[in-house]
Every structure is written in C-alpha cells, then in structure tokens.
Coordinates of C-alpha atoms in Angstrom, one line a residue:
Chain A
M1 CA -40.4 -15.6 -2.1
A2 CA -37.7 -14.3 -4.9
E3 CA -34.5 -16.0 -4.7
K4 CA -32.4 -14.7 -2.0
V5 CA -28.9 -13.7 -3.2
V6 CA -26.2 -12.3 -0.8
K7 CA -22.7 -10.4 -2.3
V8 CA -19.8 -10.5 0.2
S9 CA -17.3 -8.3 -0.5
K10 CA -13.6 -7.6 0.5
G11 CA -13.0 -5.1 3.8
K12 CA -10.3 -3.1 4.6
G13 CA -7.2 -4.7 3.2
G14 CA -8.7 -7.6 2.4
W15 CA -8.4 -9.3 -1.0
G16 CA -10.2 -10.9 -3.4
G17 CA -14.1 -11.5 -5.1
P18 CA -17.0 -10.0 -4.0
F19 CA -19.0 -13.2 -5.3
L20 CA -22.3 -14.2 -4.3
L21 CA -24.0 -16.8 -2.2
Q22 CA -27.0 -18.8 -2.3
E23 CA -29.2 -21.3 -1.5
T24 CA -29.3 -24.5 -4.3
E25 CA -30.8 -28.2 -3.8
T26 CA -27.5 -29.5 -2.7
L27 CA -26.0 -26.4 -0.8
K28 CA -28.0 -25.9 2.3
I29 CA -25.2 -24.3 4.9
V30 CA -23.1 -21.1 6.3
A31 CA -20.8 -22.8 7.9
S32 CA -18.1 -21.1 10.8
I33 CA -15.1 -22.4 11.5
T34 CA -13.7 -20.2 13.7
G35 CA -13.7 -21.3 16.8
G36 CA -15.8 -20.3 19.6
G37 CA -19.0 -20.5 18.1
I38 CA -21.2 -18.9 14.7
H39 CA -19.1 -15.7 13.7
P40 CA -21.8 -12.8 12.9
V41 CA -20.5 -13.1 9.9
A42 CA -21.9 -16.0 8.6
K43 CA -24.8 -15.5 11.2
K44 CA -25.3 -12.8 9.1
I45 CA -25.2 -14.8 5.4
A46 CA -27.4 -17.0 6.8
D47 CA -29.4 -14.7 8.4
Y48 CA -29.7 -12.9 4.9
L49 CA -30.3 -16.6 3.3
G50 CA -32.6 -18.0 5.2
V51 CA -30.7 -21.1 6.2
Q52 CA -28.3 -22.5 8.7
A53 CA -25.3 -21.7 10.6
V54 CA -23.3 -24.2 11.7
D55 CA -20.7 -24.3 13.9
G56 CA -18.0 -26.0 11.9
F57 CA -15.5 -26.7 15.2
S58 CA -19.1 -28.1 17.3
T59 CA -20.2 -30.3 14.0
K60 CA -18.9 -31.2 11.1
V61 CA -19.9 -29.7 8.3
E62 CA -19.5 -31.8 5.0
P63 CA -17.9 -29.4 2.1
S64 CA -20.8 -30.7 -0.4
Q65 CA -23.1 -28.6 1.5
M66 CA -21.3 -25.7 2.1
I67 CA -22.8 -22.6 0.9
C68 CA -19.8 -21.0 1.6
A69 CA -17.3 -21.9 4.5
V70 CA -16.4 -18.7 7.3
I71 CA -12.7 -18.6 8.4
D72 CA -10.9 -16.8 10.6
C73 CA -7.5 -18.3 8.6
G74 CA -3.9 -16.2 8.9
G75 CA -3.2 -17.5 6.4
T76 CA -1.4 -21.0 5.7
A77 CA -4.0 -24.4 6.2
R78 CA -8.2 -23.4 6.1
C79 CA -7.6 -20.3 3.7
G80 CA -6.7 -23.1 1.3
V81 CA -8.5 -25.9 1.6
Y82 CA -12.2 -24.7 1.4
P83 CA -11.3 -23.0 -2.2
K84 CA -9.7 -25.9 -2.8
F85 CA -13.1 -28.1 -1.8
G86 CA -14.4 -25.5 -4.6
V87 CA -16.6 -23.9 -1.1
K88 CA -16.7 -20.5 -1.8
T89 CA -14.6 -18.8 1.6
V90 CA -14.9 -16.2 3.5
D91 CA -12.3 -15.4 5.6
I92 CA -13.1 -12.7 8.0
I93 CA -9.0 -11.9 8.6
A94 CA -7.4 -9.6 5.6
T95 CA -5.4 -12.2 3.9
S96 CA -3.8 -12.7 0.4
P97 CA -3.6 -16.2 -0.3
S98 CA -0.5 -18.3 0.8
G99 CA 0.2 -21.3 1.9
P100 CA 0.6 -24.6 0.7
L101 CA -3.0 -24.5 -0.8
I102 CA -2.2 -21.0 -2.4
K103 CA -3.1 -22.6 -6.6
Y104 CA -6.8 -23.4 -6.0
M105 CA -7.4 -19.9 -4.4
N106 CA -8.7 -17.1 -6.5
E107 CA -10.9 -14.6 -7.0
E108 CA -14.1 -16.2 -7.4
N109 CA -13.7 -18.7 -4.3
F110 CA -12.3 -16.5 -1.8
V111 CA -12.9 -12.9 -0.1
S112 CA -11.0 -12.0 2.9
G113 CA -11.7 -9.2 5.9
V114 CA -15.0 -9.4 5.9
T115 CA -17.0 -7.9 8.5
V116 CA -20.7 -7.8 8.8
N117 CA -21.1 -4.7 6.5
D118 CA -19.2 -6.6 3.7
V119 CA -22.1 -9.0 3.2
I120 CA -25.4 -7.3 1.6
M121 CA -28.2 -8.4 -0.4
A122 CA -26.8 -9.1 -3.8
D123 CA -29.7 -6.8 -5.8
G124 CA -29.5 -3.7 -2.7
S125 CA -32.6 -4.8 -1.5
A126 CA -33.3 -4.7 2.3
P127 CA -33.2 -7.5 3.4
V128 CA -36.3 -10.0 4.6
I129 CA -34.8 -11.9 7.4
V130 CA -36.9 -15.4 7.9
P131 CA -35.1 -16.9 11.2
F132 CA -33.8 -20.2 10.2
V133 CA -36.3 -23.2 12.6
A134 CA -35.1 -26.8 11.7
P135 CA -37.0 -28.5 8.9
A136 CA -39.1 -30.3 10.9
S137 CA -40.7 -27.2 12.0
D138 CA -40.4 -26.3 8.4
A139 CA -44.2 -25.3 8.0
K140 CA -44.4 -23.3 11.0
K141 CA -42.0 -20.9 9.1
A142 CA -42.6 -17.5 9.5
E143 CA -43.4 -15.5 5.9
V144 CA -41.8 -11.5 6.7
K145 CA -44.1 -10.0 3.5
P146 CA -41.8 -8.1 1.1
E147 CA -44.1 -5.0 1.7
V148 CA -43.1 -4.7 5.3
K149 CA -41.9 -1.2 6.2
K150 CA -38.3 -0.5 5.3
E151 CA -38.0 0.4 9.8
A152 CA -39.5 -2.9 10.1
V153 CA -37.1 -4.1 8.6
T154 CA -34.2 -2.4 10.2
K155 CA -35.3 -2.9 12.8
V156 CA -35.5 -7.0 12.6
V157 CA -32.1 -6.1 11.8
E158 CA -30.7 -4.7 14.4
K159 CA -32.5 -7.0 16.6
K160 CA -30.9 -10.4 14.5
K161 CA -27.5 -8.7 15.4
E162 CA -28.1 -8.0 19.2
E163 CA -29.2 -12.1 18.8
A164 CA -26.5 -13.0 17.3
K165 CA -24.1 -11.0 19.8
K166 CA -26.0 -13.0 22.5
E167 CA -26.0 -16.0 20.7
M168 CA -21.9 -15.9 20.6
T169 CA -22.0 -14.6 23.7
N170 CA -24.3 -17.9 24.9
N171 CA -22.4 -20.9 22.4
N172 CA -20.2 -21.6 24.3
Q173 CA -21.8 -22.5 28.4
N174 CA -18.4 -22.9 29.9
P175 CA -17.6 -19.8 31.1
F176 CA -13.9 -20.7 31.5
V177 CA -13.9 -22.2 27.6
K178 CA -15.7 -18.9 26.3
A179 CA -12.1 -16.8 28.3
I180 CA -10.2 -19.3 27.1
S181 CA -11.3 -19.3 23.1
S182 CA -12.3 -14.6 23.1
I183 CA -8.0 -14.9 24.7
G184 CA -7.2 -17.1 21.4
R185 CA -9.1 -14.6 19.0
A186 CA -7.7 -11.7 20.3
V187 CA -3.8 -13.0 20.5
G188 CA -4.9 -15.1 17.2
G189 CA -5.9 -11.8 15.7
V190 CA -2.4 -9.9 17.0
V191 CA -1.0 -12.8 15.2
G192 CA -2.6 -12.6 12.0
V193 CA -1.5 -8.6 11.7
F194 CA 1.8 -9.5 12.0
Y195 CA 1.9 -12.1 10.2
Q196 CA 0.0 -11.5 7.5
A197 CA 2.8 -7.6 7.9
G198 CA 5.4 -9.9 7.1
R199 CA 3.8 -12.1 4.0
E200 CA 3.3 -7.9 2.6
S201 CA 7.2 -7.2 3.5
I202 CA 8.4 -10.4 1.7
D203 CA 6.2 -9.9 -0.9
I204 CA 7.1 -6.6 -1.3
V205 CA 10.8 -7.3 -1.9
I206 CA 10.8 -10.4 -3.8
K207 CA 8.8 -8.4 -6.6
N208 CA 10.2 -6.0 -6.3
V209 CA 13.1 -4.5 -4.7
L210 CA 15.0 -8.0 -5.2
P211 CA 14.7 -7.3 -9.1
F212 CA 15.6 -4.1 -8.9
M213 CA 18.6 -5.7 -7.5
A214 CA 19.8 -7.8 -9.5
F215 CA 19.7 -5.2 -12.3
I216 CA 21.8 -2.6 -10.6
S217 CA 24.2 -4.7 -9.4
M218 CA 24.8 -6.5 -13.0
M219 CA 24.8 -2.3 -13.9
I220 CA 27.3 -1.7 -11.6
G221 CA 29.5 -5.1 -12.4
L222 CA 29.1 -3.8 -16.2
I223 CA 29.8 -0.6 -15.4
T224 CA 32.9 -1.2 -13.1
V225 CA 34.4 -3.6 -15.1
S226 CA 34.0 -2.4 -18.1
G227 CA 35.6 1.3 -17.3
L228 CA 32.5 2.8 -18.2
G229 CA 32.6 4.1 -15.6
N230 CA 35.3 5.9 -15.4
V231 CA 33.7 7.6 -18.8
I232 CA 30.6 8.2 -16.6
A233 CA 32.1 10.0 -13.7
E234 CA 33.8 11.8 -15.9
A235 CA 30.8 12.8 -17.8
V236 CA 28.7 13.2 -14.3
K237 CA 31.6 15.0 -11.7
P238 CA 30.9 18.6 -13.5
M239 CA 26.9 18.4 -13.0
S240 CA 27.4 17.5 -9.4
E241 CA 30.5 19.1 -8.1
N242 CA 29.2 22.6 -7.7
I243 CA 25.9 23.7 -7.0
I244 CA 25.0 25.3 -10.5
G245 CA 25.1 21.7 -12.2
M246 CA 22.9 20.1 -10.0
V247 CA 20.1 23.4 -10.4
V248 CA 20.7 22.6 -14.6
L249 CA 20.5 19.2 -13.8
S250 CA 16.7 19.1 -11.5
F251 CA 15.9 21.9 -14.4
I252 CA 16.6 20.0 -17.8
A253 CA 14.4 17.0 -15.8
A254 CA 11.5 19.3 -15.0
I255 CA 11.1 20.6 -18.1
P256 CA 7.6 19.3 -19.3
F257 CA 8.0 17.2 -21.9
L258 CA 11.2 15.5 -20.3
S259 CA 9.5 15.1 -17.4
P260 CA 7.1 12.6 -18.0
V261 CA 9.0 10.9 -20.3
L262 CA 11.7 10.7 -17.2
G263 CA 9.2 9.3 -14.5
P264 CA 8.1 6.0 -14.7
G265 CA 8.6 3.2 -11.6
A266 CA 11.8 6.3 -10.5
V267 CA 14.0 3.7 -12.4
I268 CA 16.0 6.6 -13.6
A269 CA 16.3 8.4 -10.9
Q270 CA 17.5 4.9 -9.0
V271 CA 20.0 4.5 -11.7
V272 CA 21.2 8.3 -11.5
G273 CA 21.5 8.0 -7.6
V274 CA 23.0 4.8 -8.0
L275 CA 26.0 5.9 -10.5
L276 CA 26.0 8.9 -8.3
G277 CA 26.4 7.1 -4.7
V278 CA 29.8 4.7 -6.3
E279 CA 31.0 8.2 -7.1
I280 CA 30.4 9.5 -3.5
G281 CA 31.7 6.3 -2.9
K282 CA 34.7 6.7 -4.5
G283 CA 35.7 10.6 -3.4
N284 CA 34.6 11.6 -7.0
I285 CA 31.9 13.7 -5.5
A286 CA 31.9 15.6 -1.9
P287 CA 30.0 13.8 0.5
S288 CA 27.6 17.0 1.2
M289 CA 26.4 17.5 -2.5
A290 CA 24.1 14.1 -1.3
L291 CA 21.6 16.4 0.1
P292 CA 21.3 18.2 -2.9
A293 CA 22.1 15.5 -5.9
L294 CA 19.2 13.2 -4.2
F295 CA 17.0 16.0 -4.9
A296 CA 18.6 16.9 -8.4
I297 CA 18.0 14.1 -9.6
N298 CA 14.3 14.0 -8.6
A299 CA 13.1 17.3 -9.5
Q300 CA 10.6 15.1 -12.5
V301 CA 9.6 12.1 -9.4
G302 CA 6.0 11.2 -9.7
C303 CA 5.6 13.4 -13.5
D304 CA 4.5 10.7 -15.2
F305 CA 1.3 9.5 -12.5
V306 CA -0.6 13.1 -12.5
P307 CA -3.2 11.4 -14.2
V308 CA -3.5 8.1 -12.2
G309 CA -3.2 10.2 -9.4
L310 CA -5.2 12.5 -9.7
T311 CA -7.9 9.7 -10.6
L312 CA -6.9 8.1 -7.6
G313 CA -8.1 11.3 -5.3
E314 CA -11.3 11.4 -7.0
A315 CA -10.4 14.4 -9.2
E316 CA -12.8 16.0 -12.1
A317 CA -11.8 15.2 -15.1
K318 CA -11.9 19.7 -15.6
T319 CA -9.4 19.4 -12.4
V320 CA -7.4 16.4 -14.0
A321 CA -7.3 18.5 -17.4
I322 CA -5.6 21.4 -15.5
G323 CA -4.1 19.8 -13.1
V324 CA -0.7 17.8 -15.6
P325 CA 0.6 21.4 -16.8
A326 CA 0.0 22.9 -13.4
V327 CA 2.3 20.4 -11.0
L328 CA 4.6 19.8 -15.1
F329 CA 5.1 23.6 -15.1
S330 CA 5.2 24.3 -11.8
R331 CA 7.8 21.5 -11.2
M332 CA 9.8 23.8 -13.7
I333 CA 10.1 26.7 -10.7
T334 CA 10.1 23.9 -7.3
G335 CA 12.6 22.0 -8.8
P336 CA 15.6 24.1 -9.0
V337 CA 14.2 25.8 -6.2
S338 CA 14.8 21.6 -4.0
V339 CA 17.7 21.7 -5.1
L340 CA 18.9 25.4 -3.8
I341 CA 17.1 24.7 -0.3
A342 CA 18.8 21.3 -0.4
Y343 CA 22.1 22.9 -0.8
A344 CA 21.9 24.9 2.3
F345 CA 21.2 22.5 4.2
S346 CA 24.5 20.7 3.7
F347 CA 26.3 23.3 4.9
F348 CA 25.0 21.1 8.4
I349 CA 26.1 18.1 7.5
Y350 CA 29.6 16.0 6.2
Q351 CA 31.7 18.9 6.6
Chain B
M1 CA 44.5 -17.8 -27.6
V2 CA 45.9 -14.9 -24.8
F3 CA 43.6 -12.3 -26.3
F4 CA 40.6 -15.3 -25.8
E5 CA 41.5 -15.8 -22.1
N6 CA 41.2 -12.5 -21.6
L7 CA 38.3 -11.8 -23.3
A8 CA 36.0 -14.9 -20.9
K9 CA 37.8 -13.2 -17.8
G10 CA 36.3 -9.7 -18.5
F11 CA 33.4 -11.6 -19.5
I12 CA 32.9 -13.4 -16.1
G13 CA 34.9 -10.7 -14.4
I14 CA 31.6 -8.5 -14.8
F15 CA 29.1 -11.3 -13.4
N16 CA 31.6 -12.1 -10.0
A17 CA 31.8 -8.1 -9.8
G18 CA 27.6 -7.9 -10.0
G19 CA 27.7 -10.5 -7.8
A20 CA 29.4 -9.2 -5.3
T21 CA 27.2 -6.8 -5.5
L22 CA 24.3 -8.0 -5.6
V23 CA 25.7 -9.6 -2.0
G24 CA 26.3 -6.9 -0.2
L25 CA 23.0 -5.2 -1.5
I26 CA 21.2 -8.3 -0.1
T27 CA 22.7 -8.7 3.3
G28 CA 24.0 -4.6 3.6
I29 CA 20.2 -3.7 3.3
L30 CA 17.2 -6.5 3.4
P31 CA 17.4 -7.6 7.0
T32 CA 16.8 -4.5 8.5
L33 CA 14.7 -3.5 5.5
I34 CA 12.3 -6.5 6.0
V35 CA 11.8 -6.6 10.1
L36 CA 11.2 -2.4 9.8
L37 CA 8.5 -3.1 7.1
T38 CA 7.2 -5.7 8.7
F39 CA 6.6 -3.6 11.5
V40 CA 5.4 -0.5 10.2
N41 CA 3.2 -2.8 7.7
A42 CA 1.7 -3.9 10.6
L43 CA 1.7 -0.7 12.8
I44 CA -0.6 0.7 10.2
A45 CA -2.7 -2.3 10.1
L46 CA -3.5 -2.5 14.0
I47 CA -4.3 1.5 13.8
G48 CA -6.1 1.6 10.8
E49 CA -6.3 3.8 7.8
E50 CA -10.0 5.6 9.3
R51 CA -8.4 6.8 12.6
V52 CA -5.0 8.2 10.1
L53 CA -7.9 10.2 8.3
N54 CA -9.8 10.8 10.7
F55 CA -6.9 12.5 12.3
A56 CA -5.5 13.7 9.0
K57 CA -9.2 15.4 7.9
F58 CA -8.4 18.8 10.0
A59 CA -4.9 18.9 8.5
T60 CA -6.5 20.3 5.3
K61 CA -8.0 24.0 6.5
N62 CA -4.8 25.2 6.8
I63 CA -2.3 26.0 3.3
I64 CA 0.6 25.0 5.8
L65 CA -1.0 21.3 7.3
R66 CA -2.6 21.1 3.5
Y67 CA 0.7 20.4 2.3
T68 CA 2.7 19.1 5.0
V69 CA 1.0 17.1 7.6
F70 CA -1.6 16.0 5.2
P71 CA 0.6 14.9 2.4
V72 CA 3.1 13.0 4.9
L73 CA 0.4 10.9 6.9
A74 CA -0.9 10.0 3.8
V75 CA 2.6 8.6 2.3
F76 CA 3.1 7.3 5.9
F77 CA 0.8 5.4 6.3
L78 CA -0.8 4.7 3.3
T79 CA 2.4 4.4 0.9
N80 CA 2.9 4.8 -3.1
P81 CA 0.6 4.8 -4.5
M82 CA -2.5 4.7 -2.6
C83 CA -1.9 7.9 -0.8
Y84 CA -3.6 10.2 -3.5
S85 CA -6.5 8.5 -2.8
F86 CA -6.6 11.2 0.4
G87 CA -7.0 13.8 -2.5
K88 CA -10.5 13.4 -2.3
F89 CA -10.7 15.1 1.2
V90 CA -9.5 18.7 0.0
E91 CA -11.3 20.7 -2.6
E92 CA -11.6 20.3 -5.6
K93 CA -8.9 23.0 -7.0
Q94 CA -6.1 22.2 -3.9
K95 CA -5.7 18.6 -5.3
P96 CA -3.3 18.7 -8.1
A97 CA -1.6 20.3 -5.2
F98 CA -2.2 17.2 -2.6
Y99 CA -1.3 15.3 -5.5
D100 CA 2.3 17.1 -6.0
A101 CA 3.1 17.3 -2.1
A102 CA 2.1 13.7 -1.5
V103 CA 4.7 12.6 -4.8
S104 CA 7.1 14.1 -4.0
F105 CA 7.5 12.8 -0.4
V106 CA 7.8 9.6 -1.5
H107 CA 11.6 9.6 -1.6
P108 CA 12.1 11.8 1.0
I109 CA 10.1 8.8 3.5
L110 CA 12.4 7.3 2.5
G111 CA 15.5 7.8 4.6
L112 CA 14.1 6.8 7.6
F113 CA 11.0 5.1 6.5
P114 CA 11.5 2.7 4.0
H115 CA 8.1 0.7 4.1
A116 CA 6.4 3.6 2.0
N117 CA 7.6 3.1 -1.1
A118 CA 9.8 0.2 -0.6
G119 CA 9.5 -0.8 -4.9
E120 CA 11.5 2.8 -5.4
L121 CA 14.5 2.3 -2.4
F122 CA 17.3 3.1 -5.1
V123 CA 17.5 6.7 -5.3
W124 CA 17.7 7.4 -1.8
T125 CA 19.4 4.0 -0.7
G126 CA 21.7 4.8 -4.3
I127 CA 23.0 7.3 -2.6
A128 CA 23.8 6.6 0.7
S129 CA 25.9 4.2 0.2
G130 CA 28.3 6.1 -1.3
I131 CA 28.2 7.7 1.9
L132 CA 28.1 4.7 3.9
K133 CA 31.2 4.1 2.4
L134 CA 32.7 6.1 3.2
G135 CA 31.9 5.9 6.7
L136 CA 29.9 8.3 7.7
D137 CA 26.6 7.8 9.0
I138 CA 23.8 8.3 6.9
A139 CA 21.8 8.6 10.2
P140 CA 21.8 12.8 9.2
L141 CA 21.1 12.5 5.9
A142 CA 18.0 10.9 6.4
L143 CA 17.0 13.4 8.6
Y144 CA 17.9 16.2 6.4
Y145 CA 16.1 14.1 3.1
F146 CA 13.0 14.3 5.5
I147 CA 12.9 17.7 6.4
V148 CA 14.1 19.3 3.3
G149 CA 12.0 16.6 2.3
V150 CA 8.5 18.4 4.0
I151 CA 9.9 22.2 2.9
V152 CA 9.9 21.3 0.1
I153 CA 6.6 19.8 -0.8
L154 CA 5.0 22.5 1.0
I155 CA 6.8 25.3 -1.7
R156 CA 5.0 22.7 -4.3
G157 CA 1.8 22.3 -2.8
I158 CA 1.8 26.4 -3.0
V159 CA 3.0 26.5 -5.8
T160 CA 0.9 24.1 -7.3
E161 CA -2.1 25.3 -6.4
T162 CA -1.5 28.9 -7.4
L163 CA -0.8 28.1 -11.1
T164 CA -3.7 25.8 -11.1
K165 CA -6.0 28.5 -9.5
L166 CA -4.4 30.9 -12.0
M167 CA -5.9 28.5 -14.7
W168 CA -9.0 27.9 -13.2
K169 CA -10.2 30.9 -14.2
D170 CA -8.4 30.9 -17.9

C-alpha cells in the first residue's frame, strides 16, 4: 500500500500550517493531549494514517514517538511545549503563537483552529481507513483494497466518525468524571475565546495603535512648541470654518490621480484629523463643523486599495480593470456630496 | 550662552509636550479601547463568520440593503481589511460598488465600534479629541458619524454601481 500522508490545515481564525504528517520508523503515535479522551481530530489523523491514537493524559507518550500532538491549548504552555520538542502540533483552538515558548513555534510545526474537516489526505484521495490493530495481531490487519468503491469508503468514513464519537463518550467510564470533563471543556472553550480575543486586542494596540500614538505625540509636540501650529491653523482655518472650503477640500482629495496617493494607511487623513482636532479644541473651528470635517478629510478613503479589495472579493480581471476607475470617478461626485450631507446633519449637534 | 540654553530648553520642550500628549492618549483612549476590543473580538469569534454570512446574504439582492446592511455587517464582523472578502457574494458588476461602500464605512463605524479598524483610529479620535477638550460629549458626534456614514455608503454604492455598468458597455 502507498505511503499515507495526511495534510492538516488551519481552521477558521487559526494560524500556521498547513503541514504534512506521516508515519516513520520512529514516529508511530498520534498523541491526544486534550483531556477527556481522544479528540476526534486526533482520531481522524490516526485513522487516516492507520496508526494508533493515544490519550496523552492517561498514557504517557514520549515526544520522540509522536507523529503529532493534538492539543486544546488557549495559548500559554502546551502550544509551545511540543514545538519545542520538535513535535508537530495541532491545536484545536484558534490560537496564534504566544506564551513563553513562542520562539519555538512556526508555521512548519504549529497549526491551530483545526477541526475534523481540516484533516485530509495529502494527495486528495479518499482515505482508505485501516482500523489500527495492536502490533501483536498485526498479521490479521485488514487490508482494504484501493479500488474499493467511493461510496463504500464514504460509508466507512461515516461509520468511523460515529465510532469516534462513541469512543469519545465511552472513554471515561465514570459518568461523574465524564460530566466534569465535559463541563471543563465547555468552560475552557469560552475562556479560550475570550483569552484569544484579549491577545488580539493587545496585539493590535502594540502593533498599530501605540506606534501611531507615538508618532502623533511627537508631531503635536513639534507643532505646538515650534509655533508651526499657528501657521497651520491660519492655513486650515479658511478651509474648514465654512462649508464651501470643506467641499473644495473633499473634491481635491477625491481627484483620481491624487486620491490613491493620499490613501495609504489613512496616514494623511489621520494626521489632518489630529490637526483639526487640536484647532477645534482651541476654539478656532466650531464644534458643529466636526461632522462635515470627518468626511471632508477622508474622501480618498480606500482609493489606494481598490485592486486589493476587489481581489479579496474574488473579482475577475475585467471587474478590477473597470472597477478601479469607477470607484475613483465616483468619489469626485460622492466626496463633496458626503460633506454636504454631513453638513445638513451638523445642525443637530453642538449648536 | 543664553541662546544655547534657550535652544536646549526649546529642544527638550518639544518632547515634553509630545510626552504629555502621549500620556493623555494612553490613559484617555487605551483602557476602554482594549476592553471593548476584547469584548467585540470574543463576540465575533463566538458568533462565527458563517452565521453572519447566512444572515447577511439576504441583503445582497436589494439595492438599498446591499449598500447599507450588507457592508455594515461585513465591516462590523470581519473588520478592515477582511470585510472586502464579502464582495464574493454580490454579482460581478456590483463588486466595485460593494468595495466602495465597505471601505467608506471603516471610519464612520469607529466612533461606536473601534474594533472594526483599530489600526486607523485617528481620523475619528483626532477630531473627537477636540470636542472632548471643549468639554462636550462625543456620543452625538459618534452616532451621527455612523448614521451619515450609512447614508453616504448607500449613495456611493449606487453611484459606483451605475458608473461600473456604464463603463461595462464600452
């Protein structure tokens, strides 16, 4: 029978991978270190490879024997331990690398958010499942012929799934222990989601928000102390204290050859936003003008990103070719219009 | 000598003023932002993209909903920049218009839901800080920014869709 290779990809919101798993001379076991029995993902990998899945909590498995370790770690200890040992790690919780062992984790040895559907045969073939039989009875190993009809194979898969489920529930004989571990898993799952959410928040704060704050702060320091602020205020004031200036500003920002240049990272819009904010705070610009200003300084939003955005939406080449100018020209109309609408609404606030 | 003293004072003064601004930003914005980001990120993870999509799909057929409800849901749940991937659920000729609507909403949403585009906060935060400095409440501005944003993306969607169709014939 041909070498069996299983491909494991990251699941929704997951990280890392995909990587291939296969049995070798030394690596023989799929370890499930998830608590409460063998996890269906571990079971499926083992079934596809025709190897043994072992519950790492009830039986100690040497990392040197693991084909892979299936874990349910929300991101501190376990997710780094196995990569450190050089064991390919499949995390069923969508976690990005973290914890003290983060430096050992990479896309070749760690994949997260994995569900049963993310485990497939590497060559895309329908899996030929050979139930693992203990080595003693190796001779009796049931061979399933490759030319077995696909229907039959699917049936086997279905059956296997059911068996896996059954096994999951039968793993702990004691119903009390079973209840405790399933409650623990549910709580762990929710806690894991919140923990990961916190990590994402801190991540974006450190990578995006704080650097921009540092940049903005330095700029404001420079502008206020150097007296440059007064110069800018004089220049900005006529533009932003009456509605005509704002409409003109939005029209300029939306000119098709300027708008893609002004767009990237919204840096220019953000800087102008901060400058106008300072002027509003000083009383040089009326607070009621804040709403139209928000639209006037941002008529170019996303104009630098049209081809990428369309590609994300799986647009065809023709759509991109037409879509880019369509969006850019549309802004010449809708940029000033957005300022006028905002101006109409500005009469409801800060009067 | 006095000249150099003044120069040194001015030099460090720039960074003292900058530092004071930085502390203001960190204590004023970050704590609430981090907790709110965490909450919304968790909420999105618990609800799941698939459920949002199943709910949002109904909105693609009608031109009004297509450029209001659909992009708003996309931006709220998928955030910038993954929200544009919802473009695959509208017709080919509507994709530029959907992109235009979605991308135009990644700032107006920030007053109420900063998680959607936390990397580009300062278009909103910059102007809002001026309002705060005057001792005014920013809630009305945040609300109207959102409402006007929805109206604007509807108009942008319709205009861009029309332009796309006109250019398609050429």
